[in-house]
Structures are given as structure tokens and as C-alpha cells.
Amino acid sequence: MRPARVTSTAAGAVVAAAPVVLVAHGSRDPRAAQATRALARAVEAARPGTTVLPSWLDHTDPGPAGVLRDLAAAGHPRAVLVPLLLTAAYHRKVDIPAAVVAARESGSPMDVRITDVLGPADGVVDAALLAGLRRRLAEAEPGRFDALVLAAAGTRDHRARGSVGRVAAALGAELGVPCRVSYASAAPPATGGAVARLRAAGARRVAVAAYFLAPGLFHDGVVAAARAAGAVAAADPLTDVPELAGLVLRRVDATAEGRER
């Protein structure tokens, strides 16, 4: 276990920064786990000395409960768990709290704080998230486009879909173009249909922004559908863009400030 970063409080006391545990959904596609590890490295690089450990809810080891147990056994009194999720749906509401409970029941006592997801928190779309999406769009299509589709994985949770809609509205407003939502699963419309409708309405150059944290089957399908429907570009997932690493750290800091209050 790497040594934790040491910080000073206003009163001069020295305390060790809590380890950060990233929790990704998990995928059978090995590229997804590679993306999570890359983000962990990017977060560590953005804040040297901080211990950042990746974990997965499914398909890839270790799971978050195991990582928390190991931290507790190593003597860490607290940890901050960051859900690598873009919507606060089932995994944030059920699976991640259950992993924390499992770790507490089978390991040493430890204070575990769970941050907000990386998507909109309290209805607010973080500027860093929009900046990361814009970076990936610029990499995919450095020219101009006159309409945009924000392609997400999909969920049956209507509140989670509402948060995706807020991101689409904010991204479209920043870029000055209409932006429509599409989903790879669980909810309509599909990406190809969204692109086709924008083109039918008169858009000549439609680009697709990827509201994904990692590559995988869903993103591959989005790219194929976008190209088949005539999109000029389909962006890569956010993965480890600097803006995403900064957003992770802001979520961590907000949770730490909540503890001190």
C-alpha cells in the first residue's frame, strides 16, 4: 500500500489524506478496465502523494468491498469512494452502498464517504465535464458541425435520463448548436435515429459526443450507428482526460469539506 499524502489543517495539525477508491461499473471488454486504471493514474498525477485505487462492481477484480477491507487492514481510518458513474441510478443507489456495508461487516471499522457521481449533482452540470466532452469532440472533428447528439449508455431511471438531458442542453448551449440525447440501451432514441432526425431537419454536419467513461460494446455500437446514419464524427469516451481527473478530485474535496463541517 502506498503512503498517503500528508496535509496540514488550519490549526497546524498534520493529517494523512484519505485514500481514494474509484468504483467503475465493470465490463467484459478489457479496454474498460484499462480506462479505469488510466484514470486512477491521472488522478494520482493531478494530486501527487494521494493513493488512488481502482475497483469494479462486476467482471473485473478487485471489487470495492475488497479494496476497502485491505485499506482498513493496513490501518487507514477513512477512505473516499468515488462512483465512476455519469448518472445516479441503480448502481449508485444500491450496489455501491451495499459494497460499503459489506466491507464494514467483514473488516476493521473505517469511515467511508461516498461522493456524488461525475454527472450532474443537485442538478448542476460541472464545467469540467463539459470541457472534457468538448475536448473529445475537438479531437474527433476539429471542424464545425451544426448539430450534435449526446450518446449515453442508457437507463430506465427517468431521473437519471433527466440528468443526461441537462448535460445535452448545457453542451449544446456552450457550442451554440442543437443537441439531442440518444441511448445505446434501455431507452429510446437510438443514436442512428437521433442523427437521422437532425439530418432530416436540415443539419448538414452532425457530430456525436460520447457520454461514456470507457470504451466497450455500447460505445462501439454508438460509433457504428453514428457513421451509418451519416454523422461526420463520433467522439471517444472521456477515459482519462485531465478535466475528468480534476472533476474526481473536486468530488473528493467536496466530500471532505462536508465531513469537516
Coordinates of N, CA, C and O in Angstrom, one line a residue, residues 70-175:
D70 N -9.0 -4.1 2.5 CA -7.5 -4.1 2.5 C -7.0 -2.8 3.1 O -6.0 -2.7 3.9
L71 N -7.7 -1.7 2.8 CA -7.3 -0.4 3.4 C -7.4 -0.4 4.9 O -6.6 0.1 5.6
A72 N -8.6 -0.9 5.4 CA -8.8 -1.0 6.8 C -7.8 -1.8 7.5 O -7.2 -1.5 8.6
A73 N -7.4 -3.0 6.9 CA -6.4 -3.9 7.5 C -5.0 -3.2 7.5 O -4.2 -3.5 8.4
A74 N -4.8 -2.3 6.6 CA -3.5 -1.6 6.5 C -3.5 -0.4 7.5 O -2.4 0.3 7.6
G75 N -4.6 -0.2 8.2 CA -4.6 0.8 9.2 C -5.1 2.2 8.8 O -5.1 3.1 9.6
H76 N -5.7 2.3 7.6 CA -6.3 3.6 7.2 C -7.6 3.8 8.0 O -8.5 2.9 7.9
P77 N -7.8 4.9 8.6 CA -9.0 5.2 9.4 C -10.2 5.6 8.5 O -11.4 5.6 9.0
R78 N -9.9 6.0 7.3 CA -11.0 6.6 6.4 C -10.6 6.4 5.0 O -9.4 6.2 4.6
A79 N -11.6 6.5 4.1 CA -11.4 6.4 2.7 C -12.5 7.2 2.0 O -13.6 7.3 2.6
V80 N -12.3 7.7 0.8 CA -13.3 8.3 0.0 C -13.5 7.5 -1.2 O -12.6 7.1 -2.0
L81 N -14.8 7.1 -1.5 CA -15.2 6.3 -2.6 C -15.9 7.1 -3.7 O -16.8 7.8 -3.4
V82 N -15.3 7.1 -4.9 CA -15.9 7.9 -6.0 C -16.5 7.0 -7.0 O -15.9 6.2 -7.7
P83 N -17.9 7.1 -7.1 CA -18.5 6.3 -8.2 C -18.2 6.8 -9.6 O -18.5 8.0 -9.9
L84 N -17.6 6.0 -10.4 CA -17.3 6.4 -11.8 C -18.5 6.1 -12.6 O -18.6 5.2 -13.4
L85 N -19.5 7.0 -12.3 CA -20.8 6.9 -13.0 C -21.3 8.2 -13.4 O -20.9 9.2 -12.8
L86 N -22.0 8.3 -14.5 CA -22.4 9.6 -15.0 C -23.9 9.9 -14.7 O -24.4 11.0 -14.9
T87 N -24.6 8.9 -14.1 CA -25.9 9.1 -13.6 C -26.1 8.5 -12.2 O -25.4 7.4 -12.0
A88 N -26.9 9.0 -11.4 CA -27.1 8.4 -10.1 C -28.3 7.5 -10.1 O -29.3 7.7 -9.5
A89 N -28.1 6.4 -10.8 CA -29.2 5.4 -11.0 C -28.9 4.2 -10.0 O -28.3 4.4 -8.9
Y90 N -29.3 3.0 -10.4 CA -29.3 1.8 -9.5 C -27.9 1.6 -8.9 O -27.8 1.3 -7.7
H91 N -26.8 1.6 -9.7 CA -25.5 1.3 -9.1 C -25.1 2.2 -8.0 O -24.5 1.8 -7.0
R92 N -25.4 3.5 -8.2 CA -25.1 4.5 -7.1 C -26.0 4.3 -5.9 O -25.5 4.5 -4.8
K93 N -27.3 4.0 -6.2 CA -28.2 4.0 -5.1 C -28.2 2.7 -4.3 O -28.5 2.7 -3.1
V94 N -27.8 1.6 -4.9 CA -27.9 0.3 -4.3 C -26.6 -0.5 -4.2 O -26.1 -0.8 -3.1
D95 N -25.9 -0.7 -5.4 CA -24.7 -1.5 -5.4 C -23.6 -1.0 -4.6 O -22.9 -1.7 -3.8
I96 N -23.3 0.3 -4.8 CA -22.1 0.9 -4.1 C -22.3 1.0 -2.6 O -21.4 0.6 -1.8
P97 N -23.5 1.5 -2.1 CA -23.7 1.5 -0.6 C -23.6 0.0 -0.1 O -23.1 -0.2 1.1
A98 N -24.1 -0.9 -0.8 CA -24.0 -2.3 -0.3 C -22.6 -2.8 -0.2 O -22.3 -3.6 0.7
A99 N -21.7 -2.4 -1.1 CA -20.3 -2.7 -1.0 C -19.7 -2.1 0.2 O -18.8 -2.8 0.9
V100 N -20.0 -0.9 0.6 CA -19.5 -0.3 1.8 C -20.0 -1.0 3.0 O -19.2 -1.3 3.9
V101 N -21.2 -1.4 3.0 CA -21.8 -2.2 4.2 C -21.0 -3.5 4.3 O -20.7 -4.0 5.4
A102 N -20.8 -4.2 3.2 CA -20.1 -5.5 3.2 C -18.7 -5.4 3.7 O -18.2 -6.2 4.5
A103 N -18.0 -4.3 3.4 CA -16.7 -4.1 3.9 C -16.7 -3.8 5.4 O -15.8 -4.4 6.1
R104 N -17.6 -3.1 5.8 CA -17.7 -2.8 7.3 C -18.0 -4.0 8.1 O -17.5 -4.2 9.2
E105 N -18.9 -4.9 7.5 CA -19.3 -6.1 8.3 C -18.2 -7.1 8.4 O -18.2 -7.9 9.3
S106 N -17.2 -7.1 7.4 CA -16.2 -8.1 7.4 C -14.8 -7.6 7.6 O -13.9 -8.4 7.6
G107 N -14.7 -6.3 7.9 CA -13.3 -5.8 8.1 C -13.3 -4.9 9.3 O -14.2 -4.8 10.1
S108 N -12.1 -4.2 9.5 CA -12.0 -3.3 10.6 C -12.8 -2.1 10.4 O -13.1 -1.7 9.2
P109 N -13.2 -1.4 11.5 CA -14.0 -0.2 11.3 C -13.3 0.9 10.5 O -12.1 1.1 10.8
M110 N -13.9 1.6 9.6 CA -13.3 2.6 8.8 C -14.4 3.6 8.4 O -15.5 3.2 8.0
D111 N -14.1 4.9 8.4 CA -15.0 5.9 7.9 C -14.9 5.9 6.4 O -13.9 6.3 5.9
V112 N -16.0 5.6 5.7 CA -16.1 5.6 4.3 C -17.1 6.6 3.8 O -18.3 6.5 4.2
R113 N -16.7 7.6 3.0 CA -17.5 8.6 2.5 C -17.7 8.4 1.0 O -16.7 8.1 0.3
I114 N -18.9 8.4 0.5 CA -19.2 8.2 -0.9 C -19.5 9.6 -1.6 O -20.4 10.3 -1.1
T115 N -18.8 9.9 -2.6 CA -19.0 11.2 -3.3 C -20.2 11.1 -4.2 O -20.8 10.1 -4.5
D116 N -20.6 12.3 -4.8 CA -21.6 12.3 -5.9 C -21.0 11.6 -7.1 O -19.7 11.5 -7.2
V117 N -21.8 11.2 -8.0 CA -21.4 10.7 -9.3 C -20.7 11.8 -10.1 O -20.8 13.0 -9.7
L118 N -20.2 11.5 -11.2 CA -19.5 12.5 -12.0 C -20.4 13.3 -12.9 O -20.0 14.4 -13.5
G119 N -21.6 12.8 -13.1 CA -22.6 13.5 -13.8 C -23.2 14.6 -13.0 O -22.7 14.9 -11.9
P120 N -24.3 15.3 -13.4 CA -24.9 16.4 -12.6 C -25.2 16.0 -11.2 O -25.8 15.0 -10.9
A121 N -24.7 16.9 -10.3 CA -25.0 16.7 -8.8 C -25.9 17.9 -8.4 O -25.6 19.0 -8.7
D122 N -27.0 17.6 -7.8 CA -28.0 18.6 -7.4 C -28.4 19.4 -8.6 O -28.7 20.6 -8.5
G123 N -28.5 18.8 -9.8 CA -28.9 19.4 -11.0 C -27.9 20.3 -11.7 O -28.2 20.9 -12.7
V124 N -26.7 20.3 -11.1 CA -25.6 21.2 -11.7 C -24.7 20.4 -12.6 O -24.2 19.4 -12.1
V125 N -24.5 20.8 -13.8 CA -23.6 20.2 -14.7 C -22.2 20.8 -14.5 O -22.0 22.0 -14.7
D126 N -21.2 20.0 -14.1 CA -19.9 20.6 -13.8 C -19.2 21.1 -15.1 O -19.3 20.4 -16.1
A127 N -18.6 22.2 -15.0 CA -17.9 22.8 -16.2 C -16.8 21.9 -16.7 O -16.6 21.8 -17.9
A128 N -16.2 21.1 -15.8 CA -15.1 20.2 -16.2 C -15.7 19.1 -17.1 O -15.0 18.6 -18.0
L129 N -16.9 18.6 -16.8 CA -17.5 17.5 -17.5 C -17.7 18.0 -19.0 O -17.4 17.3 -20.0
L130 N -18.3 19.2 -19.1 CA -18.5 19.8 -20.4 C -17.2 20.0 -21.2 O -17.1 19.8 -22.4
A131 N -16.2 20.5 -20.4 CA -14.9 20.7 -21.1 C -14.3 19.4 -21.6 O -13.7 19.4 -22.7
G132 N -14.4 18.3 -20.8 CA -13.9 17.0 -21.3 C -14.7 16.6 -22.5 O -14.0 16.0 -23.5
L133 N -16.0 16.7 -22.6 CA -16.8 16.3 -23.7 C -16.3 17.2 -24.9 O -16.2 16.7 -26.1
R134 N -16.1 18.5 -24.7 CA -15.7 19.3 -25.8 C -14.3 18.9 -26.3 O -14.0 19.0 -27.5
R135 N -13.4 18.5 -25.4 CA -12.1 18.1 -25.8 C -12.1 16.9 -26.7 O -11.5 16.8 -27.8
R136 N -12.9 15.9 -26.3 CA -13.1 14.7 -27.2 C -13.7 15.0 -28.5 O -13.3 14.4 -29.5
L137 N -14.7 15.9 -28.5 CA -15.3 16.3 -29.8 C -14.3 17.0 -30.7 O -14.2 16.7 -31.9
A138 N -13.5 17.8 -30.1 CA -12.5 18.5 -31.0 C -11.4 17.6 -31.5 O -10.9 17.7 -32.6
E139 N -11.1 16.5 -30.7 CA -10.2 15.5 -31.2 C -10.8 14.7 -32.4 O -10.1 14.4 -33.4
A140 N -12.1 14.5 -32.3 CA -12.8 13.7 -33.3 C -13.1 14.5 -34.6 O -13.0 14.0 -35.7
E141 N -13.5 15.7 -34.4 CA -13.9 16.6 -35.5 C -13.5 18.0 -35.2 O -14.2 18.8 -34.6
P142 N -12.3 18.4 -35.7 CA -11.8 19.8 -35.3 C -12.5 20.8 -36.1 O -12.3 22.0 -35.8
G143 N -13.3 20.5 -37.1 CA -14.0 21.5 -37.9 C -15.3 21.8 -37.2 O -15.6 21.5 -36.1
R144 N -16.2 22.5 -38.0 CA -17.5 22.9 -37.5 C -18.6 21.8 -37.7 O -18.5 21.0 -38.6
F145 N -19.5 21.8 -36.8 CA -20.7 21.0 -37.1 C -21.9 21.8 -36.6 O -21.8 22.7 -35.8
D146 N -23.1 21.5 -37.2 CA -24.3 22.3 -36.9 C -25.3 21.7 -36.1 O -26.4 22.2 -35.9
A147 N -25.0 20.5 -35.6 CA -25.9 19.8 -34.7 C -25.2 18.7 -34.0 O -24.1 18.2 -34.5
L148 N -25.7 18.3 -32.9 CA -24.9 17.4 -32.0 C -25.9 16.3 -31.4 O -27.0 16.7 -31.0
V149 N -25.4 15.1 -31.2 CA -26.1 14.1 -30.4 C -25.2 13.7 -29.3 O -24.0 13.4 -29.4
L150 N -25.7 13.7 -28.1 CA -25.0 13.2 -26.9 C -25.5 11.8 -26.7 O -26.6 11.5 -26.3
A151 N -24.6 10.8 -26.9 CA -24.9 9.4 -26.8 C -24.5 8.9 -25.5 O -23.3 9.0 -25.1
A152 N -25.5 8.3 -24.7 CA -25.2 7.7 -23.4 C -25.5 6.3 -23.4 O -26.1 5.7 -24.3
A153 N -25.1 5.6 -22.3 CA -25.3 4.1 -22.3 C -26.8 3.8 -22.2 O -27.3 2.8 -22.8
G154 N -27.6 4.5 -21.4 CA -29.0 4.3 -21.2 C -29.4 3.8 -19.9 O -28.6 3.1 -19.2
T155 N -30.6 4.1 -19.4 CA -31.1 3.7 -18.1 C -32.6 3.8 -18.2 O -33.2 4.6 -18.9
R156 N -33.3 2.9 -17.3 CA -34.7 3.0 -17.2 C -35.1 4.1 -16.2 O -36.3 4.4 -16.0
D157 N -34.2 4.6 -15.4 CA -34.5 5.5 -14.4 C -34.7 6.9 -15.0 O -33.8 7.5 -15.6
H158 N -36.0 7.4 -14.9 CA -36.3 8.7 -15.6 C -35.5 9.8 -15.0 O -35.2 10.8 -15.8
R159 N -35.2 9.8 -13.7 CA -34.4 10.9 -13.2 C -33.0 10.9 -13.7 O -32.4 12.0 -14.0
A160 N -32.4 9.7 -13.9 CA -31.1 9.6 -14.5 C -31.1 10.1 -15.9 O -30.2 10.8 -16.4
R161 N -32.2 9.8 -16.7 CA -32.3 10.3 -18.1 C -32.4 11.8 -18.1 O -31.9 12.5 -19.0
G162 N -33.1 12.3 -17.1 CA -33.2 13.8 -17.0 C -31.9 14.4 -16.8 O -31.6 15.5 -17.4
S163 N -31.0 13.8 -16.1 CA -29.7 14.4 -15.9 C -28.9 14.4 -17.2 O -28.1 15.3 -17.4
V164 N -29.0 13.3 -18.0 CA -28.4 13.3 -19.3 C -28.9 14.4 -20.2 O -28.2 15.1 -20.9
G165 N -30.2 14.7 -20.1 CA -30.8 15.8 -20.8 C -30.2 17.1 -20.4 O -30.0 18.0 -21.3
R166 N -29.9 17.3 -19.1 CA -29.3 18.5 -18.7 C -27.9 18.7 -19.3 O -27.5 19.8 -19.6
V167 N -27.2 17.6 -19.3 CA -25.8 17.7 -19.9 C -26.0 18.1 -21.4 O -25.2 18.9 -21.9
A168 N -26.9 17.5 -22.1 CA -27.1 17.8 -23.5 C -27.4 19.2 -23.7 O -26.9 19.9 -24.6
A169 N -28.3 19.7 -22.9 CA -28.7 21.1 -23.0 C -27.6 22.1 -22.8 O -27.4 23.1 -23.5
A170 N -26.8 21.8 -21.7 CA -25.6 22.6 -21.4 C -24.6 22.6 -22.5 O -24.0 23.6 -22.8
L171 N -24.3 21.4 -23.0 CA -23.3 21.2 -24.1 C -23.7 21.9 -25.4 O -22.9 22.7 -26.0
G172 N -25.0 21.8 -25.7 CA -25.5 22.5 -26.9 C -25.4 24.0 -26.7 O -25.1 24.7 -27.7
A173 N -25.7 24.5 -25.5 CA -25.7 25.9 -25.3 C -24.3 26.4 -25.4 O -24.0 27.5 -25.9
E174 N -23.3 25.7 -24.9 CA -21.9 26.1 -25.0 C -21.4 26.2 -26.4 O -20.7 27.1 -26.8
L175 N -21.9 25.2 -27.2 CA -21.4 25.1 -28.6 C -22.3 25.9 -29.6 O -21.9 26.1 -30.7

